[in-house]
PDB file of C-alpha atoms (C1' of nucleotides) in Angstrom:
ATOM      1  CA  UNK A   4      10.966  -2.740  24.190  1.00  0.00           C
ATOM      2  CA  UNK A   5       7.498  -3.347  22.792  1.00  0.00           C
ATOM      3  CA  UNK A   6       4.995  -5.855  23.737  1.00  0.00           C
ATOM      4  CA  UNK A   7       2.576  -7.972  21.023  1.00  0.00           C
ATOM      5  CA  UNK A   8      -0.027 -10.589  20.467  1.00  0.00           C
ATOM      6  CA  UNK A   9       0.273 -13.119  18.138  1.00  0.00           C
ATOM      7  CA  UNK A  10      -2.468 -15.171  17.081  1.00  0.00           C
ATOM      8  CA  UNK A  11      -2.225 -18.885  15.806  1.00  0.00           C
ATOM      9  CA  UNK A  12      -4.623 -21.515  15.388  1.00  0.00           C
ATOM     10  CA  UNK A  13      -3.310 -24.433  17.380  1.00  0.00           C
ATOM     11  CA  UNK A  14      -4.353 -26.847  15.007  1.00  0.00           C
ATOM     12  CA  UNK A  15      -2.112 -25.300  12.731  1.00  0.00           C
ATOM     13  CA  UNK A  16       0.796 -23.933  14.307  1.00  0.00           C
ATOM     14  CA  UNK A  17       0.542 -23.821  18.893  1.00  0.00           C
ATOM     15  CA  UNK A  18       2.604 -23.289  21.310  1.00  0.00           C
ATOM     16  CA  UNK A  19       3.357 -26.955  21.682  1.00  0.00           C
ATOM     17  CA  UNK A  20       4.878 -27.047  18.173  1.00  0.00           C
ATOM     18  CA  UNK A  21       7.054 -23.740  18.969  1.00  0.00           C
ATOM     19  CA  UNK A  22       8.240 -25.892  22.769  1.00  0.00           C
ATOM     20  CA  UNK A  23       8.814 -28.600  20.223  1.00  0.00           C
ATOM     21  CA  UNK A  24      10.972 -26.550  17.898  1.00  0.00           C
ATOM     22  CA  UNK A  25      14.843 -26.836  17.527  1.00  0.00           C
ATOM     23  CA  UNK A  26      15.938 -24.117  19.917  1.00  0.00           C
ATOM     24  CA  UNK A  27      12.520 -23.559  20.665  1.00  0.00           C
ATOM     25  CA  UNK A  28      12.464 -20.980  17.705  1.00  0.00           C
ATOM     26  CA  UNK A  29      10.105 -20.485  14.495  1.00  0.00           C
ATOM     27  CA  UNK A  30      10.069 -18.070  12.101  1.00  0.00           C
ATOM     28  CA  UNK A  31       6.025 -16.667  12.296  1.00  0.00           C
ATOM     29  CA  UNK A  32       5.966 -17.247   8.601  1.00  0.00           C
ATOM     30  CA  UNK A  33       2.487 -16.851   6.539  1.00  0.00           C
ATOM     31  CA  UNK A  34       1.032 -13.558   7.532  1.00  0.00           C
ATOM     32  CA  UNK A  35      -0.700 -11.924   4.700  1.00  0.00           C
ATOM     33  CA  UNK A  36      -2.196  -9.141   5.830  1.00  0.00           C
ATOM     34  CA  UNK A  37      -0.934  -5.615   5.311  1.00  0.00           C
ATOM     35  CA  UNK A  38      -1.413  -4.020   8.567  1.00  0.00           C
ATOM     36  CA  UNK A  39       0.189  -7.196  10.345  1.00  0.00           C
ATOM     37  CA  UNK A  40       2.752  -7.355   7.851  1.00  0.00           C
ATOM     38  CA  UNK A  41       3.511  -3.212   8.362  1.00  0.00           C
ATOM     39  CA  UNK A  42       3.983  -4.276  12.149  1.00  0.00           C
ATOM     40  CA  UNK A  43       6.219  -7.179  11.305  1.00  0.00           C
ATOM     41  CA  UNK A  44       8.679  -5.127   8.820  1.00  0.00           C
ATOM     42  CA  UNK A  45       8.374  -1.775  10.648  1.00  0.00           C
ATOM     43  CA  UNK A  46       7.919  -1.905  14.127  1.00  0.00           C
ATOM     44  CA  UNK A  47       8.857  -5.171  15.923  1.00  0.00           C
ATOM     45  CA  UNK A  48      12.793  -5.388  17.598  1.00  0.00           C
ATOM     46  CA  UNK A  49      14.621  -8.263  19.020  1.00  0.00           C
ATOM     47  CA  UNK A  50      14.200  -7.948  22.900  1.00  0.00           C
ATOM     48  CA  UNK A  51      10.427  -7.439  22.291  1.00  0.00           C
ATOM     49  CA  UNK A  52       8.012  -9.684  23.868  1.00  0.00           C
ATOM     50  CA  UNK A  53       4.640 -11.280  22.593  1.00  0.00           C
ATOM     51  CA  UNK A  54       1.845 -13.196  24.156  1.00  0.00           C
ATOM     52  CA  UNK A  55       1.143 -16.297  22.127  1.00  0.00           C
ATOM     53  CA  UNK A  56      -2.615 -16.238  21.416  1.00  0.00           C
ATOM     54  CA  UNK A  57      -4.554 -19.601  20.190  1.00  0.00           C
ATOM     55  CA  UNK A  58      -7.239 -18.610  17.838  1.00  0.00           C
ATOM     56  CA  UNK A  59     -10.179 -20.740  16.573  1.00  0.00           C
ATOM     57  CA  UNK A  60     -10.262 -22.844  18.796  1.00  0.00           C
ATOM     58  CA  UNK A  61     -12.396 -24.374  21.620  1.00  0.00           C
ATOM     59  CA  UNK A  62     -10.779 -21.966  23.986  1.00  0.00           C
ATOM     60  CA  UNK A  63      -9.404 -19.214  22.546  1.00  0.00           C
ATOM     61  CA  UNK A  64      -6.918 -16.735  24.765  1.00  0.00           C
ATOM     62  CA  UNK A  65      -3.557 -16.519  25.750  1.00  0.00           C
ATOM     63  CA  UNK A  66      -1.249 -19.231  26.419  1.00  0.00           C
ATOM     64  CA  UNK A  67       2.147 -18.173  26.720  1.00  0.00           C
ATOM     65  CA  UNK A  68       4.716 -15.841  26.235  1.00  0.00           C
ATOM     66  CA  UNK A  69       7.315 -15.530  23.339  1.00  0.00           C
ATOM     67  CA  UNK A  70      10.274 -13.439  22.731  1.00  0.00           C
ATOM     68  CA  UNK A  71      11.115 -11.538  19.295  1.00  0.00           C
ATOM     69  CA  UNK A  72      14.319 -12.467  18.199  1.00  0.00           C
ATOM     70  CA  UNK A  73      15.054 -11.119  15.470  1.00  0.00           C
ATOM     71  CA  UNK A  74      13.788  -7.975  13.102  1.00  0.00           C
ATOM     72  CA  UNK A  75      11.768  -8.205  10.027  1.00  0.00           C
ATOM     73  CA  UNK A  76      13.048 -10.003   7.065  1.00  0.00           C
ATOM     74  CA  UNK A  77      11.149 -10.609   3.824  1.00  0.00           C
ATOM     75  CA  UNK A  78       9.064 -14.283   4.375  1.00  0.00           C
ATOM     76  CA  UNK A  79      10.389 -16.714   1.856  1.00  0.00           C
ATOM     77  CA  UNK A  80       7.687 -19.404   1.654  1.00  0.00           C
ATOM     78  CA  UNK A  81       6.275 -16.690   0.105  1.00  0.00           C
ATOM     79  CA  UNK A  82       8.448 -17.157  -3.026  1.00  0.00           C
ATOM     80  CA  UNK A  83       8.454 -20.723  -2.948  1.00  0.00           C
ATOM     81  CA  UNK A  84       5.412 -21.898  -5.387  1.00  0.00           C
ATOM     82  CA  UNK A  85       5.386 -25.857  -3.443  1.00  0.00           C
ATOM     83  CA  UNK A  86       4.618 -23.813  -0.201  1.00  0.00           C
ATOM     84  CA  UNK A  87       0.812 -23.373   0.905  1.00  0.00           C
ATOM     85  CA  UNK A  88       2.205 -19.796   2.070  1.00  0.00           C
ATOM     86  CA  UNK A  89       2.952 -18.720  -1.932  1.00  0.00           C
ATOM     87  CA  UNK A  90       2.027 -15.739  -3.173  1.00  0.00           C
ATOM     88  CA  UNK A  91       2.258 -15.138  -6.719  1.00  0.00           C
ATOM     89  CA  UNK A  92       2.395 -11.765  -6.883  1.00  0.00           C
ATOM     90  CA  UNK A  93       5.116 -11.299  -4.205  1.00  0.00           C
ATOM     91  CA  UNK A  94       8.708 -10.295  -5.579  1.00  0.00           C
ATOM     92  CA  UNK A  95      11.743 -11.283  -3.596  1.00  0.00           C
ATOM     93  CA  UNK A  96      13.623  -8.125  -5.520  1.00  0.00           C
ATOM     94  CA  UNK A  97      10.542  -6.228  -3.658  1.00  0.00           C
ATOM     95  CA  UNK A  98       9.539  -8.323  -0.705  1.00  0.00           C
ATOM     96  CA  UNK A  99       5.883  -7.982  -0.090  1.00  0.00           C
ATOM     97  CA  UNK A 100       5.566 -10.670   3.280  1.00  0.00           C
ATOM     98  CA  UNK A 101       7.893 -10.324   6.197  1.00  0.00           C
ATOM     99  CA  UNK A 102       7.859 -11.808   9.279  1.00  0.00           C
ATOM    100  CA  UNK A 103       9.979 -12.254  12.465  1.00  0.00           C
ATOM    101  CA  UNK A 104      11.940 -15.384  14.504  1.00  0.00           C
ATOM    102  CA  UNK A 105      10.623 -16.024  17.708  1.00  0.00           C
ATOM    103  CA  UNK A 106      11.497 -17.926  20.989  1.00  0.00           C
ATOM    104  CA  UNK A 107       9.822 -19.363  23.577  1.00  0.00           C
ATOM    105  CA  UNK A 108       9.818 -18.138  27.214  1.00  0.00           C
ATOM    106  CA  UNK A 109       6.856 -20.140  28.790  1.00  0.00           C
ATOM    107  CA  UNK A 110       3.840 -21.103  29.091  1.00  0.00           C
ATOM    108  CA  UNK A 111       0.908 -19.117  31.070  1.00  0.00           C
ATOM    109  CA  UNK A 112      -0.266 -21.312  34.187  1.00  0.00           C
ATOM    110  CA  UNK A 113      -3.332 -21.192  32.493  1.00  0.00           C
ATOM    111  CA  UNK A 114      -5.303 -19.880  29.646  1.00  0.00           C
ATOM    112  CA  UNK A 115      -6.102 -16.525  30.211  1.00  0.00           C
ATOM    113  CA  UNK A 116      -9.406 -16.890  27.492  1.00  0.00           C
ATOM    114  CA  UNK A 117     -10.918 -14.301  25.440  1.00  0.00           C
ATOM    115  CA  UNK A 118     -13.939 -14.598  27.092  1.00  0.00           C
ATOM    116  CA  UNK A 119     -12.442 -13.322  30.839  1.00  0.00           C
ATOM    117  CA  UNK A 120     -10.665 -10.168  28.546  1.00  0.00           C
ATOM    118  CA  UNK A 121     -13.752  -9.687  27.458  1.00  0.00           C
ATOM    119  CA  UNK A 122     -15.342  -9.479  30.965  1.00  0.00           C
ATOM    120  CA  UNK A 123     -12.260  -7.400  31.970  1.00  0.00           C
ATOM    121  CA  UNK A 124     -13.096  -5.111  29.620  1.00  0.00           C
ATOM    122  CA  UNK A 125     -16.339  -4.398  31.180  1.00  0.00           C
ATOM    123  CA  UNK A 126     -14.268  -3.247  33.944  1.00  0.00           C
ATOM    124  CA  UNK A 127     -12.617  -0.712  30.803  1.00  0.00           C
ATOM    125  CA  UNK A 128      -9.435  -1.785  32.571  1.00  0.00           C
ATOM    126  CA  UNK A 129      -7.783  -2.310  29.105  1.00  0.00           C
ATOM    127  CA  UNK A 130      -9.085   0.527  27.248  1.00  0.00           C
ATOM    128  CA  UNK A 131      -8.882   0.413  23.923  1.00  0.00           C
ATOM    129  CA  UNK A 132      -7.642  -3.146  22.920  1.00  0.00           C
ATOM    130  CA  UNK A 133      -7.285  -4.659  19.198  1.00  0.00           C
ATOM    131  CA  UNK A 134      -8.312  -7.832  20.379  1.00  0.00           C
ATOM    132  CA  UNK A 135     -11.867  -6.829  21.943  1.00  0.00           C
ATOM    133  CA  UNK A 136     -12.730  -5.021  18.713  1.00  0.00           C
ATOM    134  CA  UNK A 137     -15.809  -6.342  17.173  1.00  0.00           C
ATOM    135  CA  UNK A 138     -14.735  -8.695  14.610  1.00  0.00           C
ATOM    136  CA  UNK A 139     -11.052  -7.885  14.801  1.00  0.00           C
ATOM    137  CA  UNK A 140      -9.239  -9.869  12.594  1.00  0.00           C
ATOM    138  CA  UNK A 141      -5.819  -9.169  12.621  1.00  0.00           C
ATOM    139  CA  UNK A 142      -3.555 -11.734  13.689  1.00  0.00           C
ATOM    140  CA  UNK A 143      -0.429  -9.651  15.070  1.00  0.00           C
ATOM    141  CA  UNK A 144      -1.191  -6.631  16.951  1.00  0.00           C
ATOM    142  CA  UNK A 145       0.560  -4.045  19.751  1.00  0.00           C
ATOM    143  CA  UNK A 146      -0.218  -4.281  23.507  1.00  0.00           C
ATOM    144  CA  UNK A 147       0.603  -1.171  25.605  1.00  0.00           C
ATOM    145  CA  UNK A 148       2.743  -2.237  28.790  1.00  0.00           C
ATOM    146  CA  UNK A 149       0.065  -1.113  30.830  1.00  0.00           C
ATOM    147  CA  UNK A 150      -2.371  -4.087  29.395  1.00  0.00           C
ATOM    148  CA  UNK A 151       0.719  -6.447  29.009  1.00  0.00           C
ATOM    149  CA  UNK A 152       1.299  -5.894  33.049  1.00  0.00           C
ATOM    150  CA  UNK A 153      -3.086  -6.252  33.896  1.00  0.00           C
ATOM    151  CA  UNK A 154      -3.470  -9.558  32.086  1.00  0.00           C
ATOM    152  CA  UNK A 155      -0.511 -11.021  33.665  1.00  0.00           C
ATOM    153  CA  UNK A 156      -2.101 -10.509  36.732  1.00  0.00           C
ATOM    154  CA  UNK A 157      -4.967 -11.922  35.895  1.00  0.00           C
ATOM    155  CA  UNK A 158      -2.358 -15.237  35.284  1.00  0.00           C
ATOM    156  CA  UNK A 159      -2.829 -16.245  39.428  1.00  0.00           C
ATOM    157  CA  UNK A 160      -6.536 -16.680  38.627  1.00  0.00           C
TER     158      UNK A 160
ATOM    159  C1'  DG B   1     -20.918 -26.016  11.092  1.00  0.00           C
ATOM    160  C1'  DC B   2     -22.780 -21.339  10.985  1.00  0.00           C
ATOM    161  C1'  DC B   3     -22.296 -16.838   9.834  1.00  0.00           C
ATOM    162  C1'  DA B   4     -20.953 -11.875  10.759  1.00  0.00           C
ATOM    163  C1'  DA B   5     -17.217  -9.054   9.982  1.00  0.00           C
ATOM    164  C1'  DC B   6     -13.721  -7.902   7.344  1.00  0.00           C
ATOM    165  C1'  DG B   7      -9.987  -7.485   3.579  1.00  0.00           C
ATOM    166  C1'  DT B   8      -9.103  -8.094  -1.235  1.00  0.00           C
ATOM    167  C1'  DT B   9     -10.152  -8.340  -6.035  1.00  0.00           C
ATOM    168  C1'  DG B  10     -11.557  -6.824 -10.315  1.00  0.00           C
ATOM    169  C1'  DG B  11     -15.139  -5.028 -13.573  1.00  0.00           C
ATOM    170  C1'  DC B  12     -16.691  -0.867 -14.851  1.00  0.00           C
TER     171       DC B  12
ATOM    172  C1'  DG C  20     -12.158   5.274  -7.706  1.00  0.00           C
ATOM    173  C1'  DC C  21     -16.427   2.873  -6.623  1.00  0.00           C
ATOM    174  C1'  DC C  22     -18.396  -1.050  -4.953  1.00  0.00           C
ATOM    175  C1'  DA C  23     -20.315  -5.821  -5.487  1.00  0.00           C
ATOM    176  C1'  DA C  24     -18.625 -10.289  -5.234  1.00  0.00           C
ATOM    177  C1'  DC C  25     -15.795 -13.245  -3.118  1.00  0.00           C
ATOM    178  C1'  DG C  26     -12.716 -15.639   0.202  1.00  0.00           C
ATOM    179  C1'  DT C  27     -11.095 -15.777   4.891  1.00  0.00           C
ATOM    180  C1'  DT C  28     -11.115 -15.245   9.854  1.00  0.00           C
ATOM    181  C1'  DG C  29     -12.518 -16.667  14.056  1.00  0.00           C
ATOM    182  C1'  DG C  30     -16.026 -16.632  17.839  1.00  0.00           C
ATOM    183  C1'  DC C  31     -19.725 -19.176  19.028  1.00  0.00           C
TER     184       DC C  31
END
DNA sequence: GCCAACGTTGGC
DNA sequence: GCCAACGTTGGC
């Protein structure tokens, strides 16, 4: 089992929306970026588990915790032209966008923000982490269980 | 709202 | 294949 971060803007798509879901499910449709998208098809497994990251936002850091339910399948609002998610050039006899269902566990007991990682890191306790890369941008990425298990404990305060 | 960092596009 | 222009991300 693997462990991941997920990045959404909460505006958009949060965590309350996923708690609000049907089954508390959502396919984590609309990534368009090939490295995310290599993760998505490739690499994540049902079983895995994902911190659930709010991005541009007042706060941004890590909210909760989500489970991978399923593997990658090609994403179909990227075939649909009505959807804001479309991508013209995107085949469905050569899927281009995947993505993956996901579940809700819970939430964090608070916000563990970017800015305390980022203080953390001082302390190189997380080594080399995707997320404290200048101007990372990519919105899935892989978490080694070793910084999985040191930000949970950072969840007590 | 600003803007630096980054990925993608497309002319050549 | 290079690289300038462009659009987007996302912290601040």
């Amino acid at each position: 089992m693997a462990y991941w971060l997920m990045k959404s803007e909460p505006e958009v798509f949060g965590i309350q929306h996923l708690v609000a879901r049907p089954q508390q499910t959502e396919p984590w449709d609309g990534v368009r970026n090939y490295q995310a998208r290599n993760m998505l098809r490739d690499q994540m497994q049902p079983g895995d588990q994902a911190f659930f990251y709010h991005s541009n936002c007042k706060t941004p850091g890590i909210v909760g915790l989500m489970e991978i339910i399923t593997a990658g399948y090609p994403d179909p609002t990227a075939f649909d032209p009505q959807h804001r998610y479309f991508d013209p050039k995107s085949d469905p006899e050569q899927p281009r966008w995947f993505l993956v269902d996901v579940r809700y566990i819970r939430h964090l007991t608070r916000t563990i923000t970017l800015a305390e990682l980022k203080s953390e890191s001082h302390a190189a306790a997380l080594g080399d982490f995707a997320l404290l890369r200048q101007g990372n941008r990519l919105s899935i990425m892989p978490v080694t269980e070793e910084q999985w298990q040191h930000i949970l404990a950072l969840e007590p305060g």
